[in-house]
Short mmCIF file of C-alpha atoms (C1' of nucleotides) in Angstrom, two decimals:
data_model
loop_
_atom_site.label_atom_id
_atom_site.label_comp_id
_atom_site.label_asym_id
_atom_site.label_seq_id
_atom_site.Cartn_x
_atom_site.Cartn_y
_atom_site.Cartn_z
CA MET A 370 -3.17 -23.28 2.42
CA CYS A 371 -5.65 -25.39 0.57
CA GLU A 372 -4.75 -28.69 -1.03
CA LEU A 373 -8.33 -29.71 -1.53
CA CYS A 374 -9.11 -27.18 -4.22
CA ASP A 375 -9.46 -28.22 -7.80
CA TYR A 376 -7.90 -25.27 -9.54
CA ASN A 377 -8.96 -26.48 -12.96
CA LEU A 378 -12.55 -26.53 -11.89
CA MET A 379 -12.33 -23.22 -10.07
CA LEU A 380 -10.98 -21.52 -13.16
CA GLU A 381 -13.59 -22.99 -15.42
CA GLU A 382 -16.41 -22.07 -13.12
CA ALA A 383 -15.10 -18.53 -13.14
CA GLY A 384 -15.02 -18.46 -16.92
CA LEU A 385 -11.26 -18.51 -17.23
CA ALA A 386 -9.40 -21.00 -19.39
CA PRO A 387 -7.28 -23.19 -17.13
CA ASN A 388 -4.03 -22.58 -18.94
CA ASP A 389 -0.53 -23.24 -17.82
CA ASN A 390 0.34 -19.90 -16.24
CA ARG A 391 -2.90 -19.52 -14.36
CA LEU A 392 -2.60 -23.02 -12.96
CA ARG A 393 1.00 -22.56 -11.97
CA ILE A 394 0.24 -19.32 -10.21
CA LEU A 395 -2.66 -20.87 -8.36
CA GLU A 396 -0.53 -23.80 -7.34
CA VAL A 397 2.17 -21.57 -5.95
CA ILE A 398 -0.34 -19.54 -4.01
CA GLY A 399 -2.20 -22.59 -2.78
CA ALA A 400 0.91 -24.49 -1.77
CA ASN A 401 2.32 -21.74 0.36
CA ALA A 402 1.57 -21.50 4.04
CA TYR A 403 1.12 -17.74 3.92
CA PRO A 404 0.23 -15.14 1.29
CA LEU A 405 2.98 -14.15 -1.12
CA THR A 406 3.72 -10.92 -2.97
CA ALA A 407 3.45 -10.70 -6.73
CA ALA A 408 7.24 -10.50 -6.88
CA GLU A 409 7.62 -13.69 -4.88
CA ILE A 410 5.10 -15.54 -6.99
CA PHE A 411 6.84 -14.29 -10.10
CA ALA A 412 10.22 -15.45 -8.81
CA VAL A 413 8.95 -18.95 -8.15
CA ILE A 414 7.21 -19.60 -11.42
CA ASP A 415 9.84 -17.79 -13.46
CA ARG A 416 12.47 -20.20 -12.18
CA THR A 417 10.54 -23.19 -13.48
CA LYS A 418 9.62 -21.66 -16.79
CA PRO A 419 10.31 -18.04 -17.72
CA VAL A 420 7.35 -15.72 -17.78
CA ASN A 421 6.93 -11.97 -17.89
CA ARG A 422 6.13 -10.27 -14.64
CA VAL A 423 3.37 -8.26 -16.30
CA THR A 424 1.69 -11.55 -17.10
CA VAL A 425 1.82 -12.44 -13.43
CA TYR A 426 0.24 -9.12 -12.46
CA ARG A 427 -2.47 -9.55 -15.04
CA ILE A 428 -3.29 -13.08 -14.02
CA LEU A 429 -3.37 -12.11 -10.36
CA ASP A 430 -5.73 -9.24 -11.12
CA SER A 431 -8.12 -11.45 -12.99
CA LEU A 432 -8.04 -14.07 -10.24
CA VAL A 433 -8.77 -11.45 -7.64
CA GLN A 434 -11.66 -10.12 -9.69
CA ARG A 435 -13.23 -13.57 -9.89
CA ARG A 436 -12.73 -14.04 -6.17
CA ILE A 437 -10.47 -17.03 -6.61
CA VAL A 438 -7.60 -15.19 -5.05
CA GLU A 439 -7.64 -12.62 -2.28
CA LYS A 440 -5.47 -9.53 -2.40
CA ILE A 441 -4.19 -8.54 1.01
CA SER A 442 -2.68 -5.12 1.27
CA GLY A 443 -0.80 -4.19 4.36
CA SER A 444 1.78 -1.89 5.77
CA SER A 445 4.53 -3.17 3.51
CA ARG A 446 4.23 -1.56 0.11
CA ALA A 447 3.59 -4.76 -1.80
CA ALA A 448 0.25 -6.53 -1.81
CA HIS A 449 0.11 -10.17 -0.82
CA TYR A 450 -1.99 -12.81 -2.50
CA GLY A 451 -3.65 -15.84 -0.95
CA LEU A 452 -6.49 -18.16 -1.90
CA ALA A 453 -9.82 -16.49 -1.39
CA PRO A 454 -12.28 -18.02 1.04
CA ASN A 455 -14.22 -20.91 -0.46
CA ASP A 456 -15.75 -24.24 0.56
CA ASN A 457 -12.44 -25.73 1.63
CA HIS A 458 -11.09 -22.59 3.04
CA LEU A 459 -12.74 -20.38 5.64
CA PRO A 460 -12.20 -16.63 5.88
CA HIS A 461 -9.54 -15.91 8.45
CA PRO A 462 -7.60 -12.97 9.88
CA HIS A 463 -4.06 -12.16 8.84
CA PHE A 464 -1.12 -11.11 10.88
CA HIS A 465 1.10 -8.35 9.49
CA CYS A 466 4.57 -7.92 10.92
CA THR A 467 5.40 -4.23 10.91
CA SER A 468 9.06 -5.05 11.20
CA CYS A 469 9.77 -7.52 8.40
CA GLY A 470 6.60 -7.22 6.34
CA LEU A 471 5.62 -10.85 6.73
CA VAL A 472 1.95 -11.63 6.29
CA ASP A 473 0.69 -14.77 7.95
CA CYS A 474 -2.63 -16.56 8.19
CA LEU A 475 -4.32 -17.09 11.53
CA ALA A 476 -6.80 -19.79 12.30
CA PRO A 477 -10.34 -18.80 11.33
CA GLU A 478 -11.63 -19.22 14.86
CA THR A 479 -8.87 -17.11 16.37
CA LEU A 480 -10.97 -14.03 16.22
CA SER A 481 -14.63 -13.55 15.79
CA VAL A 482 -16.43 -10.54 14.48
CA ASP A 483 -20.00 -9.59 15.10
CA GLN A 484 -21.20 -8.37 11.75
CA ASP A 485 -24.95 -8.21 12.29
CA ARG A 486 -25.19 -4.64 13.36
CA LEU A 487 -23.03 -3.46 10.51
CA MET A 488 -24.97 -5.27 7.85
CA LYS A 489 -28.18 -3.68 8.99
CA THR A 490 -27.05 -0.10 9.12
CA PHE A 491 -24.44 0.34 6.45
CA ALA A 492 -25.46 2.21 3.32
CA GLY A 493 -23.40 0.62 0.60
CA GLU A 494 -22.48 -2.81 -0.62
CA ILE A 495 -20.26 -4.93 1.58
CA GLU A 496 -18.05 -7.41 -0.19
CA ARG A 497 -15.71 -8.48 2.51
CA VAL A 498 -14.95 -8.00 6.17
CA ASP A 499 -11.34 -8.31 6.97
CA VAL A 500 -9.54 -8.56 10.26
CA ARG A 501 -5.90 -7.64 10.34
CA ILE A 502 -3.58 -7.99 13.27
CA GLU A 503 -0.54 -5.81 13.24
CA GLY A 504 2.51 -6.33 15.36
CA THR A 505 5.94 -7.91 15.55
CA CYS A 506 6.40 -11.54 14.63
CA ARG A 507 8.31 -14.03 16.76
CA ASN A 508 11.34 -13.90 14.56
CA CYS A 509 11.65 -10.14 14.66
CA LEU A 510 11.10 -10.15 18.42
CA LYS A 511 14.04 -12.51 18.79
CA LEU A 512 16.24 -10.34 16.62
CA LYS A 513 15.33 -7.26 18.62
CA ASN A 514 16.14 -8.85 21.92
CA ARG A 515 19.57 -9.85 20.75
CA THR A 516 20.79 -6.27 20.40
CA MET B 897 -12.78 13.28 13.68
CA CYS B 898 -11.69 14.56 17.03
CA GLU B 899 -12.09 18.18 18.06
CA LEU B 900 -11.36 17.49 21.68
CA CYS B 901 -7.71 16.69 21.26
CA ASP B 902 -5.05 19.13 22.33
CA TYR B 903 -2.49 18.64 19.60
CA ASN B 904 0.09 20.76 21.35
CA LEU B 905 -0.10 18.58 24.39
CA MET B 906 -0.13 15.37 22.40
CA LEU B 907 3.04 16.35 20.58
CA GLU B 908 4.83 17.36 23.72
CA GLU B 909 3.88 14.20 25.51
CA ALA B 910 5.31 12.26 22.60
CA GLY B 911 8.55 14.20 22.75
CA LEU B 912 7.99 16.14 19.56
CA ALA B 913 8.28 19.91 19.38
CA PRO B 914 4.85 21.33 18.52
CA ASN B 915 6.02 23.31 15.54
CA ASP B 916 3.99 24.86 12.79
CA ASN B 917 4.05 22.04 10.25
CA ARG B 918 3.30 19.30 12.71
CA LEU B 919 0.38 21.23 14.13
CA ARG B 920 -1.01 22.08 10.74
CA ILE B 921 -0.83 18.48 9.62
CA LEU B 922 -2.54 17.29 12.78
CA GLU B 923 -5.25 19.88 12.37
CA VAL B 924 -5.96 18.82 8.82
CA ILE B 925 -6.13 15.18 9.82
CA GLY B 926 -8.24 15.89 12.87
CA ALA B 927 -10.65 18.20 11.12
CA ASN B 928 -11.48 15.78 8.36
CA ALA B 929 -14.36 13.36 8.64
CA TYR B 930 -12.39 10.51 7.11
CA PRO B 931 -8.74 9.56 6.73
CA LEU B 932 -6.78 11.36 4.02
CA THR B 933 -3.84 10.33 1.87
CA ALA B 934 -0.45 11.96 2.26
CA ALA B 935 -1.00 13.66 -1.09
CA GLU B 936 -4.31 15.12 0.06
CA ILE B 937 -2.84 16.37 3.31
CA PHE B 938 0.04 17.86 1.39
CA ALA B 939 -2.32 19.60 -1.02
CA VAL B 940 -4.26 21.21 1.80
CA ILE B 941 -1.39 22.54 3.85
CA ASP B 942 0.65 23.51 0.81
CA ARG B 943 -2.15 25.81 -0.31
CA THR B 944 -2.03 27.74 2.96
CA LYS B 945 1.73 27.90 3.21
CA PRO B 946 4.08 26.10 0.83
CA VAL B 947 5.85 23.06 2.18
CA ASN B 948 7.78 20.21 0.65
CA ARG B 949 5.98 16.92 0.22
CA VAL B 950 8.94 15.07 1.73
CA THR B 951 8.42 17.07 4.89
CA VAL B 952 4.84 15.89 4.99
CA TYR B 953 5.90 12.28 4.59
CA ARG B 954 8.49 12.64 7.31
CA ILE B 955 6.12 14.27 9.74
CA LEU B 956 3.46 11.68 9.06
CA ASP B 957 5.96 8.90 9.68
CA SER B 958 7.01 10.33 13.00
CA LEU B 959 3.41 10.85 14.07
CA VAL B 960 2.57 7.28 13.18
CA GLN B 961 5.56 6.02 15.12
CA ARG B 962 4.45 7.87 18.23
CA ARG B 963 0.93 6.54 17.81
CA ILE B 964 -0.57 9.97 17.40
CA VAL B 965 -1.66 9.19 13.90
CA GLU B 966 -2.82 5.90 12.44
CA LYS B 967 -1.71 4.74 9.01
CA ILE B 968 -4.43 2.88 7.18
CA SER B 969 -3.37 0.98 4.11
CA GLY B 970 -5.98 -0.36 1.80
CA SER B 971 -6.61 -1.53 -1.69
CA SER B 972 -5.81 1.81 -3.26
CA ARG B 973 -2.08 2.22 -3.50
CA ALA B 974 -1.86 5.23 -1.23
CA ALA B 975 -2.01 4.95 2.54
CA HIS B 976 -4.56 7.02 4.45
CA TYR B 977 -3.92 8.80 7.71
CA GLY B 978 -6.31 9.39 10.57
CA LEU B 979 -6.00 10.23 14.24
CA ALA B 980 -4.92 7.20 16.23
CA PRO B 981 -7.22 5.91 18.94
CA ASN B 982 -6.88 7.87 22.17
CA ASP B 983 -9.00 9.01 25.11
CA ASN B 984 -11.31 11.09 22.95
CA HIS B 985 -11.33 8.74 20.11
CA LEU B 986 -12.14 5.03 20.22
CA PRO B 987 -10.70 2.44 17.83
CA HIS B 988 -13.12 1.84 15.00
CA PRO B 989 -13.39 -0.08 11.74
CA HIS B 990 -12.87 1.53 8.36
CA PHE B 991 -14.75 1.13 5.16
CA HIS B 992 -12.75 0.90 1.95
CA CYS B 993 -14.51 1.49 -1.34
CA THR B 994 -12.95 -0.77 -3.96
CA SER B 995 -14.38 1.40 -6.67
CA CYS B 996 -13.28 4.95 -5.82
CA GLY B 997 -10.69 4.27 -3.12
CA LEU B 998 -12.53 6.23 -0.44
CA VAL B 999 -11.73 5.29 3.12
CA ASP B 1000 -14.37 6.11 5.70
CA CYS B 1001 -14.69 5.72 9.45
CA LEU B 1002 -17.42 3.58 10.92
CA ALA B 1003 -18.85 3.96 14.39
CA PRO B 1004 -16.78 2.08 16.96
CA GLU B 1005 -19.69 -0.03 18.04
CA THR B 1006 -20.59 -1.04 14.50
CA LEU B 1007 -18.55 -4.14 14.72
CA SER B 1008 -17.12 -5.96 17.66
CA VAL B 1009 -14.20 -8.32 17.73
CA ASP B 1010 -13.48 -10.97 20.29
CA GLN B 1011 -9.79 -10.67 20.88
CA ASP B 1012 -9.35 -12.81 23.97
CA ARG B 1013 -8.57 -16.04 22.27
CA LEU B 1014 -6.06 -14.43 19.98
CA MET B 1015 -4.20 -12.66 22.74
CA LYS B 1016 -3.71 -15.91 24.61
CA THR B 1017 -2.41 -18.01 21.78
CA PHE B 1018 -0.47 -15.76 19.51
CA ALA B 1019 3.32 -15.99 19.61
CA GLY B 1020 4.44 -12.47 18.86
CA GLU B 1021 3.65 -8.95 19.90
CA ILE B 1022 0.30 -7.53 18.94
CA GLU B 1023 0.15 -3.80 18.45
CA ARG B 1024 -3.17 -3.32 16.83
CA VAL B 1025 -6.24 -5.18 15.67
CA ASP B 1026 -7.87 -3.66 12.69
CA VAL B 1027 -11.20 -4.33 11.09
CA ARG B 1028 -11.62 -3.33 7.50
CA ILE B 1029 -14.79 -3.49 5.51
CA GLU B 1030 -14.40 -3.62 1.79
CA GLY B 1031 -17.13 -2.89 -0.71
CA THR B 1032 -18.77 -0.25 -2.82
CA CYS B 1033 -19.81 3.03 -1.28
CA ARG B 1034 -23.21 4.62 -1.78
CA ASN B 1035 -21.91 7.09 -4.27
CA CYS B 1036 -20.31 4.49 -6.49
CA LEU B 1037 -23.41 2.32 -6.27
CA LYS B 1038 -25.48 5.21 -7.58
CA LEU B 1039 -23.09 5.80 -10.45
CA LYS B 1040 -23.13 2.14 -11.38
CA ASN B 1041 -26.91 1.96 -11.45
CA ARG B 1042 -27.14 4.91 -13.75
CA THR B 1043 -25.44 3.11 -16.65
"C1'" DG C 869 -4.92 -23.73 -43.11
"C1'" DC C 870 -7.47 -19.36 -41.83
"C1'" DC C 871 -9.25 -16.17 -38.61
"C1'" DG C 872 -10.78 -14.09 -34.51
"C1'" DT C 873 -10.10 -14.19 -29.71
"C1'" DT C 874 -7.22 -14.56 -25.83
"C1'" DA C 875 -2.73 -14.60 -23.76
"C1'" DT C 876 1.93 -13.05 -23.51
"C1'" DG C 877 5.96 -10.05 -24.06
"C1'" DC C 878 8.42 -5.77 -24.08
"C1'" DA C 879 9.26 -1.03 -23.24
"C1'" DA C 880 7.77 3.01 -21.42
"C1'" DT C 881 5.35 5.32 -17.81
"C1'" DA C 882 3.04 6.22 -13.43
"C1'" DA C 883 2.25 6.62 -8.50
"C1'" DA C 884 3.76 6.59 -3.94
"C1'" DG C 885 7.26 6.77 -1.04
"C1'" DT C 886 12.40 7.06 0.37
"C1'" DT C 887 17.26 8.59 0.66
"C1'" DG C 888 21.32 11.53 0.75
"C1'" DC C 889 22.98 15.63 1.17
"C1'" DA C 890 22.84 20.62 1.53
"C1'" DT C 891 20.66 24.50 3.81
"C1'" DT C 892 18.11 26.90 7.20
"C1'" DC C 893 15.98 27.68 11.58
"C1'" DG C 894 15.63 28.21 16.62
"C1'" DG C 895 17.34 28.22 21.14
"C1'" DG C 896 20.90 28.00 24.53
"C1'" DA C 897 25.85 29.14 25.88
"C1'" DA C 898 29.63 32.30 25.70
"C1'" DT D 546 24.89 39.95 20.32
"C1'" DT D 547 27.29 36.23 18.22
"C1'" DC D 548 28.41 31.46 17.86
"C1'" DC D 549 27.14 26.85 17.67
"C1'" DC D 550 24.49 22.65 17.67
"C1'" DG D 551 20.83 19.77 16.72
"C1'" DA D 552 16.40 19.58 14.68
"C1'" DA D 553 13.66 20.64 10.68
"C1'" DT D 554 13.17 21.52 5.88
"C1'" DG D 555 14.13 21.55 0.92
"C1'" DC D 556 15.58 19.61 -3.34
"C1'" DA D 557 16.89 16.19 -6.62
"C1'" DA D 558 17.62 11.67 -7.58
"C1'" DC D 559 16.15 7.13 -6.90
"C1'" DT D 560 13.36 2.81 -5.61
"C1'" DT D 561 9.64 -0.05 -5.52
"C1'" DT D 562 5.43 -1.65 -7.12
"C1'" DA D 563 2.19 -1.63 -10.49
"C1'" DT D 564 -0.04 -0.20 -15.00
"C1'" DT D 565 -0.61 0.91 -20.01
"C1'" DG D 566 -0.15 0.63 -24.96
"C1'" DC D 567 1.04 -1.69 -28.53
"C1'" DA D 568 3.06 -5.60 -30.98
"C1'" DT D 569 3.42 -10.51 -31.36
"C1'" DA D 570 2.30 -15.31 -30.40
"C1'" DA D 571 -0.70 -19.21 -29.11
"C1'" DC D 572 -5.17 -21.50 -29.20
"C1'" DG D 573 -9.58 -23.25 -30.87
"C1'" DG D 574 -13.33 -23.48 -33.99
"C1'" DC D 575 -14.54 -23.76 -38.65
#
DNA sequence: GCCGTTATGCAATAAAGTTGCATTCGGGAA
DNA sequence: TTCCCGAATGCAACTTTATTGCATAACGGC
């Protein structure tokens, strides 16, 4: 997703010590082309060097809170985690496959949203506007057609 | 949400017998100003006439499959259910409060999305485009400020 | 080396949803 | 009416995902 980010710096700016586990988790998330579930992230980093899954959950939570990581919840039960929008990394919509649960990133310019009206009239604090496309991914379409 | 809908008709058109439980669930969903969780729907209809929560889940699933009801998953673990877009009821964005988990409906014209580009380029089948606003609702803002 | 803070591990628990199987209901045919 | 079939419901057990509480370990300043 974002090879330009300096995770060390991002952590420090957010007031988090850039320790091994946090960096490894960020690297896994950043290196992947699409957002991963906590279980997937756990599986990857646990293979390299064993870690408790609770630790992964806790680190993910803290990263989400500091807006370093974005938590994307969709139709599949498990939340997916991707790098949050930042200077190197524009906000963008996600595609959710209702068939296999895959979550993918779409190009930022794929879809544009007119937020002005909302911002003016909404009584509450807006943190994030999220566009989600739901449907069937190419792979699942292929599988379906084979039957 | 939608007092104009004829639930009986909608069920029949979808090939579902308009039985008691299905109608009661639809009425609860339709009468409420914002989407409810399965647990909330269960609580309401169970008070009137006892029913098993599995039945509620199963009915909700079938209604979602036939596009009578829309399943809205957000940051809170539980999915919310609202009437799906139809002739009396335009697609519209939802607001998700990250603090209390509330999901609310926004006016359809609050936010507009330009889908054209997406539709042309995306390799897969698109079923639904969803806009979700995340933030803190008025109520939670008030509570926060009181501290 | 000592001490307080922060991070991690482990086990138990929780919340939301799902599955398998048994039972009941409702409506048409005999 | 009675029988029968498929649809609907109930119940208990289970799964998945995430969270909590408490104990231990690692880290950094003094």
